[in-house]
């Protein structure tokens, strides 16, 4: 009898949950006319959705799709909407897109000013923001861009960066075999080198 009651409870909950789910529409690459891999997603204040796609920046306004080819014809790995700009990162390149009077997006490179500083084959997997700074993260470095001064600070850990996180008003990142770090005033500060953080991948950080 106990088993039957548990099973009934499970089925009823699944049924109730299913009724609350919104309708799901599956869009194939044939429909949106771009690459079959999307690495990151972002949304702006007008509810437009942007995808870091294999072939460039993919935009969806709820009715129509538009692809903006990658500025250097490489895979876009990251996308982040900050204000009226859409920041993207790819192979050896990062910058932002801005809406023009004709309604189309135009790309402005930020990395071209420090192109000789980039490492060989560097790709930018995450973009974060805090306190007037934009953070571009590759697997080897963190590039901190000062919006007002249009200048960069670069953090180069001793080992690969596993992932970066935004929590509260702070930016954190995990370094393989070293632990969890925080960016404070544009500089890196060790938060914890506990063996748990050194030997396991952090999925997310919450404050």
mmCIF file of C-alpha atoms in Angstrom:
data_model
loop_
_atom_site.group_PDB
_atom_site.id
_atom_site.type_symbol
_atom_site.label_atom_id
_atom_site.label_comp_id
_atom_site.label_asym_id
_atom_site.label_seq_id
_atom_site.Cartn_x
_atom_site.Cartn_y
_atom_site.Cartn_z
ATOM 1 C CA UNK A 1 0.000 0.000 0.000
ATOM 2 C CA UNK A 2 2.827 2.351 0.812
ATOM 3 C CA UNK A 3 4.425 1.818 -2.591
ATOM 4 C CA UNK A 4 1.174 2.579 -4.385
ATOM 5 C CA UNK A 5 0.708 5.836 -2.488
ATOM 6 C CA UNK A 6 4.215 7.007 -3.342
ATOM 7 C CA UNK A 7 3.742 6.156 -6.992
ATOM 8 C CA UNK A 8 0.423 8.004 -7.115
ATOM 9 C CA UNK A 9 1.992 11.081 -5.513
ATOM 10 C CA UNK A 10 4.769 11.042 -8.086
ATOM 11 C CA UNK A 11 2.386 10.810 -11.035
ATOM 12 C CA UNK A 12 0.138 13.578 -9.724
ATOM 13 C CA UNK A 13 3.103 15.900 -9.260
ATOM 14 C CA UNK A 14 4.411 15.232 -12.757
ATOM 15 C CA UNK A 15 0.955 15.993 -14.159
ATOM 16 C CA UNK A 16 0.632 19.248 -12.199
ATOM 17 C CA UNK A 17 4.138 20.325 -13.160
ATOM 18 C CA UNK A 18 3.537 19.591 -16.841
ATOM 19 C CA UNK A 19 0.505 21.898 -16.851
ATOM 20 C CA UNK A 20 2.692 24.816 -15.715
ATOM 21 C CA UNK A 21 5.292 24.404 -18.435
ATOM 22 C CA UNK A 22 5.224 27.039 -21.202
ATOM 23 C CA UNK A 23 4.968 25.874 -24.817
ATOM 24 C CA UNK A 24 8.349 24.892 -26.223
ATOM 25 C CA UNK A 25 9.366 25.573 -29.822
ATOM 26 C CA UNK A 26 12.385 23.782 -31.254
ATOM 27 C CA UNK A 27 14.309 25.749 -33.888
ATOM 28 C CA UNK A 28 16.696 23.787 -36.088
ATOM 29 C CA UNK A 29 19.750 25.205 -37.907
ATOM 30 C CA UNK A 30 17.719 25.007 -41.093
ATOM 31 C CA UNK A 31 15.213 27.458 -39.612
ATOM 32 C CA UNK A 32 17.663 29.970 -38.133
ATOM 33 C CA UNK A 33 20.179 29.578 -40.986
ATOM 34 C CA UNK A 34 23.394 29.427 -38.951
ATOM 35 C CA UNK A 35 25.791 26.905 -37.404
ATOM 36 C CA UNK A 36 24.488 23.899 -35.477
ATOM 37 C CA UNK A 37 26.244 24.871 -32.223
ATOM 38 C CA UNK A 38 25.347 27.754 -29.912
ATOM 39 C CA UNK A 39 27.773 28.350 -27.036
ATOM 40 C CA UNK A 40 26.086 31.073 -24.983
ATOM 41 C CA UNK A 41 22.828 33.026 -24.875
ATOM 42 C CA UNK A 42 21.868 36.568 -23.777
ATOM 43 C CA UNK A 43 18.814 38.841 -23.894
ATOM 44 C CA UNK A 44 18.480 42.624 -24.132
ATOM 45 C CA UNK A 45 15.895 45.016 -22.676
ATOM 46 C CA UNK A 46 13.773 44.746 -25.847
ATOM 47 C CA UNK A 47 13.547 40.956 -25.358
ATOM 48 C CA UNK A 48 15.762 40.267 -28.365
ATOM 49 C CA UNK A 49 17.754 37.065 -27.838
ATOM 50 C CA UNK A 50 21.389 36.682 -28.937
ATOM 51 C CA UNK A 51 23.379 33.489 -29.420
ATOM 52 C CA UNK A 52 27.133 32.977 -29.674
ATOM 53 C CA UNK A 53 26.986 30.732 -32.708
ATOM 54 C CA UNK A 54 29.585 28.797 -34.691
ATOM 55 C CA UNK A 55 29.136 31.244 -37.561
ATOM 56 C CA UNK A 56 28.711 34.525 -35.687
ATOM 57 C CA UNK A 57 26.225 36.503 -33.612
ATOM 58 C CA UNK A 58 22.728 35.103 -34.073
ATOM 59 C CA UNK A 59 19.825 37.446 -33.273
ATOM 60 C CA UNK A 60 16.165 36.483 -32.721
ATOM 61 C CA UNK A 61 13.448 39.094 -32.165
ATOM 62 C CA UNK A 62 10.658 36.601 -31.546
ATOM 63 C CA UNK A 63 9.672 36.418 -35.211
ATOM 64 C CA UNK A 64 12.786 36.645 -37.362
ATOM 65 C CA UNK A 65 16.352 35.384 -37.205
ATOM 66 C CA UNK A 66 19.393 37.324 -38.388
ATOM 67 C CA UNK A 67 23.013 36.210 -38.449
ATOM 68 C CA UNK A 68 25.871 38.696 -38.130
ATOM 69 C CA UNK A 69 29.025 36.899 -39.313
ATOM 70 C CA UNK A 70 31.893 36.700 -36.837
ATOM 71 C CA UNK A 71 34.283 39.662 -37.276
ATOM 72 C CA UNK A 72 37.243 37.388 -37.994
ATOM 73 C CA UNK A 73 35.300 34.435 -39.422
ATOM 74 C CA UNK A 74 35.781 32.275 -36.330
ATOM 75 C CA UNK A 75 33.425 30.664 -33.805
ATOM 76 C CA UNK A 76 31.793 33.042 -31.306
ATOM 77 C CA UNK A 77 32.261 31.515 -27.846
ATOM 78 C CA UNK A 78 30.602 34.080 -25.571
ATOM 79 C CA UNK A 79 27.958 36.815 -25.580
ATOM 80 C CA UNK A 80 26.792 39.269 -22.903
ATOM 81 C CA UNK A 81 24.329 42.181 -23.133
ATOM 82 C CA UNK A 82 25.450 45.202 -21.099
ATOM 83 C CA UNK A 83 23.359 48.322 -21.507
ATOM 84 C CA UNK A 84 22.869 49.010 -25.219
ATOM 85 C CA UNK A 85 25.888 46.933 -26.244
ATOM 86 C CA UNK A 86 26.221 43.256 -27.044
ATOM 87 C CA UNK A 87 29.703 42.062 -26.102
ATOM 88 C CA UNK A 88 31.122 38.959 -27.759
ATOM 89 C CA UNK A 89 34.284 36.896 -27.537
ATOM 90 C CA UNK A 90 35.816 34.532 -30.075
ATOM 91 C CA UNK A 91 39.175 33.226 -31.291
ATOM 92 C CA UNK A 92 41.807 35.956 -30.755
ATOM 93 C CA UNK A 93 39.093 38.619 -30.701
ATOM 94 C CA UNK A 94 36.607 40.374 -28.430
ATOM 95 C CA UNK A 95 34.540 43.551 -28.626
ATOM 96 C CA UNK A 96 30.946 44.744 -28.845
ATOM 97 C CA UNK A 97 28.040 45.247 -31.245
ATOM 98 C CA UNK A 98 25.869 48.370 -31.228
ATOM 99 C CA UNK A 99 22.559 49.135 -32.940
ATOM 100 C CA UNK A 100 22.798 51.683 -35.744
ATOM 101 C CA UNK A 101 20.119 54.081 -37.023
ATOM 102 C CA UNK A 102 19.221 51.623 -39.777
ATOM 103 C CA UNK A 103 18.348 49.020 -37.129
ATOM 104 C CA UNK A 104 21.337 46.775 -37.862
ATOM 105 C CA UNK A 105 24.204 45.919 -35.527
ATOM 106 C CA UNK A 106 27.764 47.102 -36.123
ATOM 107 C CA UNK A 107 30.846 45.532 -34.553
ATOM 108 C CA UNK A 108 33.577 47.455 -32.683
ATOM 109 C CA UNK A 109 36.731 45.580 -31.738
ATOM 110 C CA UNK A 110 38.312 46.154 -28.329
ATOM 111 C CA UNK A 111 41.045 43.557 -28.605
ATOM 112 C CA UNK A 112 42.667 45.129 -31.672
ATOM 113 C CA UNK A 113 44.305 47.736 -29.414
ATOM 114 C CA UNK A 114 46.129 44.958 -27.532
ATOM 115 C CA UNK A 115 46.374 42.383 -30.322
ATOM 116 C CA UNK A 116 50.093 41.839 -29.810
ATOM 117 C CA UNK A 117 49.442 41.083 -26.134
ATOM 118 C CA UNK A 118 47.049 38.191 -26.794
ATOM 119 C CA UNK A 119 48.384 34.667 -26.447
ATOM 120 C CA UNK A 120 48.564 32.344 -29.437
ATOM 121 C CA UNK A 121 45.241 30.597 -30.143
ATOM 122 C CA UNK A 122 43.512 32.384 -27.248
ATOM 123 C CA UNK A 123 39.712 32.091 -27.149
ATOM 124 C CA UNK A 124 37.324 34.033 -24.922
ATOM 125 C CA UNK A 125 34.777 31.840 -23.167
ATOM 126 C CA UNK A 126 33.069 34.201 -20.746
ATOM 127 C CA UNK A 127 32.168 37.882 -20.360
ATOM 128 C CA UNK A 128 31.229 39.520 -17.056
ATOM 129 C CA UNK A 129 30.658 43.056 -15.800
ATOM 130 C CA UNK A 130 31.083 44.952 -12.534
ATOM 131 C CA UNK A 131 31.597 48.533 -11.370
ATOM 132 C CA UNK A 132 32.424 50.103 -14.742
ATOM 133 C CA UNK A 133 34.578 47.211 -15.915
ATOM 134 C CA UNK A 134 34.024 44.527 -18.552
ATOM 135 C CA UNK A 135 35.795 41.221 -17.934
ATOM 136 C CA UNK A 136 36.806 38.946 -20.818
ATOM 137 C CA UNK A 137 37.972 35.496 -19.756
ATOM 138 C CA UNK A 138 40.025 33.037 -21.773
ATOM 139 C CA UNK A 139 41.405 29.760 -20.445
ATOM 140 C CA UNK A 140 44.720 31.417 -19.613
ATOM 141 C CA UNK A 141 44.023 35.056 -18.772
ATOM 142 C CA UNK A 142 41.469 37.611 -17.654
ATOM 143 C CA UNK A 143 41.333 40.936 -19.486
ATOM 144 C CA UNK A 144 39.661 43.728 -17.488
ATOM 145 C CA UNK A 145 38.480 46.630 -19.629
ATOM 146 C CA UNK A 146 37.859 50.041 -18.047
ATOM 147 C CA UNK A 147 34.919 51.527 -19.967
ATOM 148 C CA UNK A 148 35.636 55.165 -19.029
ATOM 149 C CA UNK A 149 39.414 55.121 -19.441
ATOM 150 C CA UNK A 150 39.349 52.619 -22.330
ATOM 151 C CA UNK A 151 42.299 50.820 -20.806
ATOM 152 C CA UNK A 152 43.092 47.227 -19.867
ATOM 153 C CA UNK A 153 44.403 45.331 -16.875
ATOM 154 C CA UNK A 154 45.467 41.738 -17.442
ATOM 155 C CA UNK A 155 45.455 38.938 -14.874
ATOM 156 C CA UNK A 156 47.637 35.956 -15.809
ATOM 157 C CA UNK A 157 47.288 33.054 -13.323
ATOM 158 C CA UNK A 158 49.941 30.388 -12.937
ATOM 159 C CA UNK A 159 47.583 27.688 -14.221
ATOM 160 C CA UNK A 160 44.539 27.430 -16.535
ATOM 161 C CA UNK A 161 41.308 29.183 -15.556
ATOM 162 C CA UNK A 162 38.454 26.726 -15.183
ATOM 163 C CA UNK A 163 35.599 29.240 -15.011
ATOM 164 C CA UNK A 164 34.702 32.780 -13.915
ATOM 165 C CA UNK A 165 31.630 33.874 -11.970
ATOM 166 C CA UNK A 166 29.659 36.994 -11.069
ATOM 167 C CA UNK A 167 28.193 36.959 -7.550
ATOM 168 C CA UNK A 168 26.873 39.967 -5.670
ATOM 169 C CA UNK A 169 29.105 42.869 -6.624
ATOM 170 C CA UNK A 170 32.192 40.738 -7.146
ATOM 171 C CA UNK A 171 33.901 38.681 -9.821
ATOM 172 C CA UNK A 172 35.381 35.297 -8.905
ATOM 173 C CA UNK A 173 37.347 32.749 -10.902
ATOM 174 C CA UNK A 174 38.751 29.299 -10.271
ATOM 175 C CA UNK A 175 42.313 28.370 -11.184
ATOM 176 C CA UNK A 176 43.108 24.709 -11.746
ATOM 177 C CA UNK A 177 44.978 23.226 -8.780
ATOM 178 C CA UNK A 178 45.129 26.574 -6.944
ATOM 179 C CA UNK A 179 41.642 27.463 -5.698
ATOM 180 C CA UNK A 180 39.149 30.311 -5.868
ATOM 181 C CA UNK A 181 40.172 33.930 -6.532
ATOM 182 C CA UNK A 182 38.380 37.277 -6.441
ATOM 183 C CA UNK A 183 39.041 40.354 -8.575
ATOM 184 C CA UNK A 184 39.267 43.382 -6.318
ATOM 185 C CA UNK A 185 40.182 46.807 -7.667
ATOM 186 C CA UNK A 186 41.388 45.231 -10.881
ATOM 187 C CA UNK A 187 43.748 42.921 -8.993
ATOM 188 C CA UNK A 188 43.587 39.235 -8.126
ATOM 189 C CA UNK A 189 43.112 38.059 -4.536
ATOM 190 C CA UNK A 190 43.076 34.458 -3.300
ATOM 191 C CA UNK A 191 39.796 33.646 -1.530
ATOM 192 C CA UNK A 192 40.480 30.015 -0.649
ATOM 193 C CA UNK A 193 42.975 27.283 -1.518
ATOM 194 C CA UNK A 194 41.010 24.584 0.273
ATOM 195 C CA UNK A 195 41.690 21.144 -1.292
ATOM 196 C CA UNK A 196 38.010 20.861 -2.210
ATOM 197 C CA UNK A 197 38.277 24.008 -4.349
ATOM 198 C CA UNK A 198 41.673 23.038 -5.728
ATOM 199 C CA UNK A 199 40.711 19.552 -6.849
ATOM 200 C CA UNK A 200 37.081 19.942 -7.954
ATOM 201 C CA UNK A 201 35.384 22.096 -10.582
ATOM 202 C CA UNK A 202 33.162 24.826 -9.149
ATOM 203 C CA UNK A 203 29.820 24.934 -10.952
ATOM 204 C CA UNK A 204 28.658 28.318 -9.643
ATOM 205 C CA UNK A 205 29.183 30.870 -6.871
ATOM 206 C CA UNK A 206 26.369 32.452 -4.828
ATOM 207 C CA UNK A 207 26.476 35.140 -2.145
#
